[in-house]
Short mmCIF file of N, CA and C in Angstrom, two decimals:
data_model
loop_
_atom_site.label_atom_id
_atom_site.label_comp_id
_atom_site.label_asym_id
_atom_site.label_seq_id
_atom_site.Cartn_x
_atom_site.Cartn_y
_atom_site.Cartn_z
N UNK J 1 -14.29 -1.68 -6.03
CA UNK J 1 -13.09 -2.04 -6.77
C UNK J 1 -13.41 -2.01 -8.27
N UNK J 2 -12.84 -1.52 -8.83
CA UNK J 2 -12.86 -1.45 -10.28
C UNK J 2 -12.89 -2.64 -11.02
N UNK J 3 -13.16 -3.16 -12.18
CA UNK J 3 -13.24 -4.43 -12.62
C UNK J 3 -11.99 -4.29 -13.75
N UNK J 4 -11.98 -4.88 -13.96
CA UNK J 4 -10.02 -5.14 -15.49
C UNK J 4 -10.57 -4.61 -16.33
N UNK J 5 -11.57 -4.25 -16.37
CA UNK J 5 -12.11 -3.69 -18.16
C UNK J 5 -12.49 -2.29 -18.01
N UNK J 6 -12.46 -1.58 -16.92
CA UNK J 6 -12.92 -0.26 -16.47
C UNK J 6 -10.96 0.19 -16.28
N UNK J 7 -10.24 -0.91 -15.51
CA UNK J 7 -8.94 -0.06 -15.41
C UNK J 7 -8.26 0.02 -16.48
N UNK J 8 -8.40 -1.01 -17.47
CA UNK J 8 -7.73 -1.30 -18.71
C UNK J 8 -8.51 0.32 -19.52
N UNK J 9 -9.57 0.51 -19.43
CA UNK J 9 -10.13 1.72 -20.15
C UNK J 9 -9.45 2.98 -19.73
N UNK J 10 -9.33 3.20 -18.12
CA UNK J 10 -8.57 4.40 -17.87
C UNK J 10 -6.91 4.44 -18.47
N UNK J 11 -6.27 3.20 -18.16
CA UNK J 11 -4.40 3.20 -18.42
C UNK J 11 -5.16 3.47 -20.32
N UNK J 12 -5.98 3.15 -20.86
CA UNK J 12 -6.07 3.35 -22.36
C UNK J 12 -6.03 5.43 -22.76
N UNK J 13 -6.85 5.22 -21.85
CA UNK J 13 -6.96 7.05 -22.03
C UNK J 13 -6.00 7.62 -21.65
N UNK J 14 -5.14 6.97 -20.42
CA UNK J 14 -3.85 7.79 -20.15
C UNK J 14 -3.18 7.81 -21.47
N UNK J 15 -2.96 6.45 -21.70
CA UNK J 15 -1.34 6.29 -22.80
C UNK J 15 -1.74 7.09 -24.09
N UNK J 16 -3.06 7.15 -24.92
CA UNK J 16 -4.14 7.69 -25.79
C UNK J 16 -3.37 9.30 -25.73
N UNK J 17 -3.37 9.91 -24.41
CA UNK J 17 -3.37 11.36 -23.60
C UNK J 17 -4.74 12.15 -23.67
N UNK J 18 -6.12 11.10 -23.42
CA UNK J 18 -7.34 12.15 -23.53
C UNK J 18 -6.64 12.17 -21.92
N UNK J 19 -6.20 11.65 -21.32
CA UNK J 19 -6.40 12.44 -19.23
C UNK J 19 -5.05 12.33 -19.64
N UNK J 20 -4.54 13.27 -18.42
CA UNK J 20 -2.84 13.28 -18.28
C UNK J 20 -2.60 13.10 -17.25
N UNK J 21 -3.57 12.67 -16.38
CA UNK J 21 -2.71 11.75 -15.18
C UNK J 21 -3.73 10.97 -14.45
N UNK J 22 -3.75 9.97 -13.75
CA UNK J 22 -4.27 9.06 -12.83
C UNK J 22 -4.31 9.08 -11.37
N UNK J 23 -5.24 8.69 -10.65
CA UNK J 23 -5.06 8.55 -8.99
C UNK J 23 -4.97 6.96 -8.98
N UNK J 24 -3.85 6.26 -8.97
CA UNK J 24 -4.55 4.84 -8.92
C UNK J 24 -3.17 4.50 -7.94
N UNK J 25 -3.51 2.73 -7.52
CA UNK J 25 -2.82 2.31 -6.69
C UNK J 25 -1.55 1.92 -7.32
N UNK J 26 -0.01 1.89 -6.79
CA UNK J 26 1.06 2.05 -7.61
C UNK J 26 1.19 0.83 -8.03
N UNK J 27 0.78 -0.34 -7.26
CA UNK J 27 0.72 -2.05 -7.33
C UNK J 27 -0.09 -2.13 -8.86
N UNK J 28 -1.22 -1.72 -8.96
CA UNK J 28 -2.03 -1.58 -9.82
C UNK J 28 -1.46 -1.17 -11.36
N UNK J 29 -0.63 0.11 -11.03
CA UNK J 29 0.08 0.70 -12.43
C UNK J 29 1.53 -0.27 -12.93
N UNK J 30 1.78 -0.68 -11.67
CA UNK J 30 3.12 -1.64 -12.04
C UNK J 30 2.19 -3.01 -13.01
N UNK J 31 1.27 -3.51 -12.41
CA UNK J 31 0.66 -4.65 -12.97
C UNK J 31 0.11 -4.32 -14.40
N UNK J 32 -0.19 -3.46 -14.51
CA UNK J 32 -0.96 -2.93 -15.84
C UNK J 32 0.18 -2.89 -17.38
N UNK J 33 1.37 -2.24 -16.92
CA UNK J 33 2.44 -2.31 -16.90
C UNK J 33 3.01 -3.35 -17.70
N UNK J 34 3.04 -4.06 -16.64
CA UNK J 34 3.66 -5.83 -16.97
C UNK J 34 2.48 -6.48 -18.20
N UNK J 35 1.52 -6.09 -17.80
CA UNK J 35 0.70 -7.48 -19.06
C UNK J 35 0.66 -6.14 -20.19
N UNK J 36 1.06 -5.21 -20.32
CA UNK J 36 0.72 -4.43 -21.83
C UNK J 36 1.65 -4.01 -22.03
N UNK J 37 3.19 -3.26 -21.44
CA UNK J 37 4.33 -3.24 -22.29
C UNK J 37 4.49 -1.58 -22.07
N UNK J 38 3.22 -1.30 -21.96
CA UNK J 38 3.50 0.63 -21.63
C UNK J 38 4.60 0.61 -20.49
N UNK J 39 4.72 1.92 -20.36
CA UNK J 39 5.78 2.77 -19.26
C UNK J 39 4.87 3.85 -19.09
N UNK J 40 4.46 3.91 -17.74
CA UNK J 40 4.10 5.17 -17.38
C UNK J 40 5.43 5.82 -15.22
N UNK J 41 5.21 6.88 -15.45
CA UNK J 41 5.74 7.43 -14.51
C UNK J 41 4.88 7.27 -12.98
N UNK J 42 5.57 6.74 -12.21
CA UNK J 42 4.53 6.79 -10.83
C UNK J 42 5.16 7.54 -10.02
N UNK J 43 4.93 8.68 -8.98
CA UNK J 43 4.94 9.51 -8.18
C UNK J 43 6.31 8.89 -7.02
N UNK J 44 7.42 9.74 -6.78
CA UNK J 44 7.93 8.92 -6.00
C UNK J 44 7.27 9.21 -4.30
N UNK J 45 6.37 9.92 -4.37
CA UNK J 45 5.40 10.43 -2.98
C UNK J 45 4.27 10.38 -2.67
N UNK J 46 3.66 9.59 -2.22
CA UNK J 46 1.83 9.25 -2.65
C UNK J 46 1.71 10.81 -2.56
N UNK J 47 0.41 10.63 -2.63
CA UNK J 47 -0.62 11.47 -2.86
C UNK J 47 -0.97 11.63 -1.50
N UNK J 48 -1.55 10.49 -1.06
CA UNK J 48 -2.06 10.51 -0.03
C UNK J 48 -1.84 9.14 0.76
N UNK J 49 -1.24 9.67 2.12
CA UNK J 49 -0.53 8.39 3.06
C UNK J 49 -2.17 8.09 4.01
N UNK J 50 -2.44 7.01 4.18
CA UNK J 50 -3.75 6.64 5.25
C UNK J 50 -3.08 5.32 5.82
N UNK J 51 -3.15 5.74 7.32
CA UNK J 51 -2.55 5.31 8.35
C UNK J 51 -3.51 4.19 9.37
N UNK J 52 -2.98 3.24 9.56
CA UNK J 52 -3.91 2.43 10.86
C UNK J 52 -4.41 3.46 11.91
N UNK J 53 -5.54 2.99 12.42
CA UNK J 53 -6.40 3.89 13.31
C UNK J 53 -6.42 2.84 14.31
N UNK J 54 -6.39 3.28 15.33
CA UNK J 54 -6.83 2.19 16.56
C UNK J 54 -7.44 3.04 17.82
N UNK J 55 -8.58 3.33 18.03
CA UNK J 55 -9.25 3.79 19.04
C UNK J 55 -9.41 2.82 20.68
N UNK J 56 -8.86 3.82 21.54
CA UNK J 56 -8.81 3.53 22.74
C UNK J 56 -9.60 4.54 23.57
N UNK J 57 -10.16 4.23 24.73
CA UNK J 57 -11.02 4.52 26.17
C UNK J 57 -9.87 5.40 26.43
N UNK J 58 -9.82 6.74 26.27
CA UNK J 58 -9.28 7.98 26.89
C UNK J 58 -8.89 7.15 28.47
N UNK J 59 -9.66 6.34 29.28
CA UNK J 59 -9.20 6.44 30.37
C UNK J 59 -9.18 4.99 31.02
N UNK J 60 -8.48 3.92 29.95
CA UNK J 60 -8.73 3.36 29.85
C UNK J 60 -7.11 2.95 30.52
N UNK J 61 -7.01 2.21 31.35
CA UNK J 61 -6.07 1.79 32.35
C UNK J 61 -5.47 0.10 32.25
N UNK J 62 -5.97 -0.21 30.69
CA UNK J 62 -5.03 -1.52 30.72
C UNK J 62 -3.93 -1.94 29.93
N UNK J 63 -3.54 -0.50 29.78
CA UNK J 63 -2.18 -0.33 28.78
C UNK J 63 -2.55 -0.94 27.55
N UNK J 64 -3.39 -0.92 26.59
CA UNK J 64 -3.82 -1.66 25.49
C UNK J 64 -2.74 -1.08 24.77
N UNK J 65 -3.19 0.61 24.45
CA UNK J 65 -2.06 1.51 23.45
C UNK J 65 -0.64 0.35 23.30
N UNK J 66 -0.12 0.61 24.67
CA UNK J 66 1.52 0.01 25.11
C UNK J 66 1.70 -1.28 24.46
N UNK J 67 0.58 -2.24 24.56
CA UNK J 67 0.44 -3.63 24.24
C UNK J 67 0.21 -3.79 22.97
N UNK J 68 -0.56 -2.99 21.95
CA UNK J 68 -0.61 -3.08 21.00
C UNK J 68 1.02 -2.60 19.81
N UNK J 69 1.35 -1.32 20.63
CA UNK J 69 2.38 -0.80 19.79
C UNK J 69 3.82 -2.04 20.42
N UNK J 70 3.43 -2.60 21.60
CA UNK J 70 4.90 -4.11 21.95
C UNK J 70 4.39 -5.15 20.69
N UNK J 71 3.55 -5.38 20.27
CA UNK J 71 3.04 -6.62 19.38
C UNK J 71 3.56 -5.99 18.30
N UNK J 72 3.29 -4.96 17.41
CA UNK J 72 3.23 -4.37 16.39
C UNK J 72 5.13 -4.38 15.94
N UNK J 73 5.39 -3.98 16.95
CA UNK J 73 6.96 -3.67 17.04
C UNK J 73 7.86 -5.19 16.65
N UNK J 74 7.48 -5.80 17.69
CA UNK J 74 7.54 -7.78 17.77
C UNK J 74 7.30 -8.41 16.33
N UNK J 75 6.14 -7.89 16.22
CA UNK J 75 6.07 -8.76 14.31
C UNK J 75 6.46 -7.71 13.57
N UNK J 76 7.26 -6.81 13.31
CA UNK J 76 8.13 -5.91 12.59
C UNK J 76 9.26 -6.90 12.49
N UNK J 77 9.70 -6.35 13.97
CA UNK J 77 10.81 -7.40 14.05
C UNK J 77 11.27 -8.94 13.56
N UNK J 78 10.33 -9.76 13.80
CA UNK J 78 10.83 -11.05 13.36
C UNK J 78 9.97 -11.30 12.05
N UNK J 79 9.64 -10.63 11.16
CA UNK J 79 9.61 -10.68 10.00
C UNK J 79 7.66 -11.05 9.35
N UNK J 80 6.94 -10.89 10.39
CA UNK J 80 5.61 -11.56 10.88
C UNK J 80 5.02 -10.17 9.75
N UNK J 81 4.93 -9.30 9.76
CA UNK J 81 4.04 -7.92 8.99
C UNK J 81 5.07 -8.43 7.38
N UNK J 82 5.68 -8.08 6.95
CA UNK J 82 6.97 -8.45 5.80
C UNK J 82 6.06 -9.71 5.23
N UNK J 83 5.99 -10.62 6.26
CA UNK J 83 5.27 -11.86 5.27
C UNK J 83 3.83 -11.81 4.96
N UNK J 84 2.90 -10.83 5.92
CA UNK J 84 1.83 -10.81 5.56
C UNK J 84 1.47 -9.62 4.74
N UNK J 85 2.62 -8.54 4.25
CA UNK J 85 2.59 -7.67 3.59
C UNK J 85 2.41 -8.91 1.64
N UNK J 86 3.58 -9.55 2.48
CA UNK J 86 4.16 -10.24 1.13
C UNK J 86 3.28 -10.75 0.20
N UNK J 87 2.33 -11.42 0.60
CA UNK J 87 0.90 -12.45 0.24
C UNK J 87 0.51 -11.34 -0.94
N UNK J 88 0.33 -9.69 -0.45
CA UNK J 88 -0.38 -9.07 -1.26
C UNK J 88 -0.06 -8.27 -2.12
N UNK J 89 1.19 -7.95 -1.97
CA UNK J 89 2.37 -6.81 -2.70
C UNK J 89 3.51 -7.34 -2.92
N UNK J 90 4.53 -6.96 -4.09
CA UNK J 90 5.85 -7.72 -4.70
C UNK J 90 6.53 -7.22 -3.95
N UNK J 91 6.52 -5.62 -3.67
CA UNK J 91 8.05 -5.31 -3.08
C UNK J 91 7.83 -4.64 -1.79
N UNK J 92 7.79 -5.68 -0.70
CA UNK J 92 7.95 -5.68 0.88
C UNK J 92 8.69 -4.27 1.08
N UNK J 93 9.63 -4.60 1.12
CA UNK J 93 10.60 -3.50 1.71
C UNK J 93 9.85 -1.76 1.62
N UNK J 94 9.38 -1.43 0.69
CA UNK J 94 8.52 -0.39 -0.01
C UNK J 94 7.45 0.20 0.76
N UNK J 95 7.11 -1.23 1.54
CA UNK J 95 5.68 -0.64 2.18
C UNK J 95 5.93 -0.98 3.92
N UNK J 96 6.60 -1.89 4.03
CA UNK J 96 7.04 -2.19 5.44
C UNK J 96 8.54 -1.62 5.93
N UNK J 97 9.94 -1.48 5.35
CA UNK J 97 10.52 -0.87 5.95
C UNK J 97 11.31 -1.68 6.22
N UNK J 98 13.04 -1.69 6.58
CA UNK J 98 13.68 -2.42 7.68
C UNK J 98 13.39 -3.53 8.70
N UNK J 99 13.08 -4.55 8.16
CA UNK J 99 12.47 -5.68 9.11
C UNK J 99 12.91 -5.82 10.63
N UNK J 100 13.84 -5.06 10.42
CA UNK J 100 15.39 -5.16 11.90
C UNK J 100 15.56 -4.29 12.49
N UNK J 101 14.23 -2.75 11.85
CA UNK J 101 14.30 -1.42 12.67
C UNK J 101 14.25 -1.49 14.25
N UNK J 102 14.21 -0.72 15.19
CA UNK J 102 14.25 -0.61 16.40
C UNK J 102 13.20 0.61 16.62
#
């Protein structure tokens, strides 16, 4: 993880224009943002989407897959992922979606 004085150096070189663009996290550019007053443009499409992984026994016969994606679905639903999204990011909706999807 980068330390505040290494990211504060890169958003410096952006706004400066020695680099003309950044890979950084969008939470990160919004925050940077807020305590210095710049405007910069953030991507309305990551770059790059990285997805939960969950490895299962090819032959593995206790419906885990099924059980995991009924839980997953369940705390979608009643608002359980939304609040633990919430703790770490401002705008829920953004990264979780329709709390009430099906």
């Amino acid at each position: 993880m980068l330390s505040v004085q290494k990211r504060d150096l890169l958003f410096v070189l952006l706004s400066k224009g020695y680099v003309d663009a950044l890979a950084a996290h969008d939470t990160a550019v919004e925050e940077f943002m807020k305590e210095t007053g710049l405007n910069f443009r953030i991507l309305d499409q990551p770059l790059q989407t990285v997805g939960l992984g969950v490895a299962f026994d090819k032959e593995d016969e206790r419906g885990l897959q099924n059980e995991l994606n009924d839980v997953l679905d369940q705390m979608k639903k009643d608002g359980t992922i939304a609040e633990i999204v919430g703790k770490y990011l401002t705008d829920v909706e953004r990264y979780v979606g329709d709390s009430d999807e099906s």
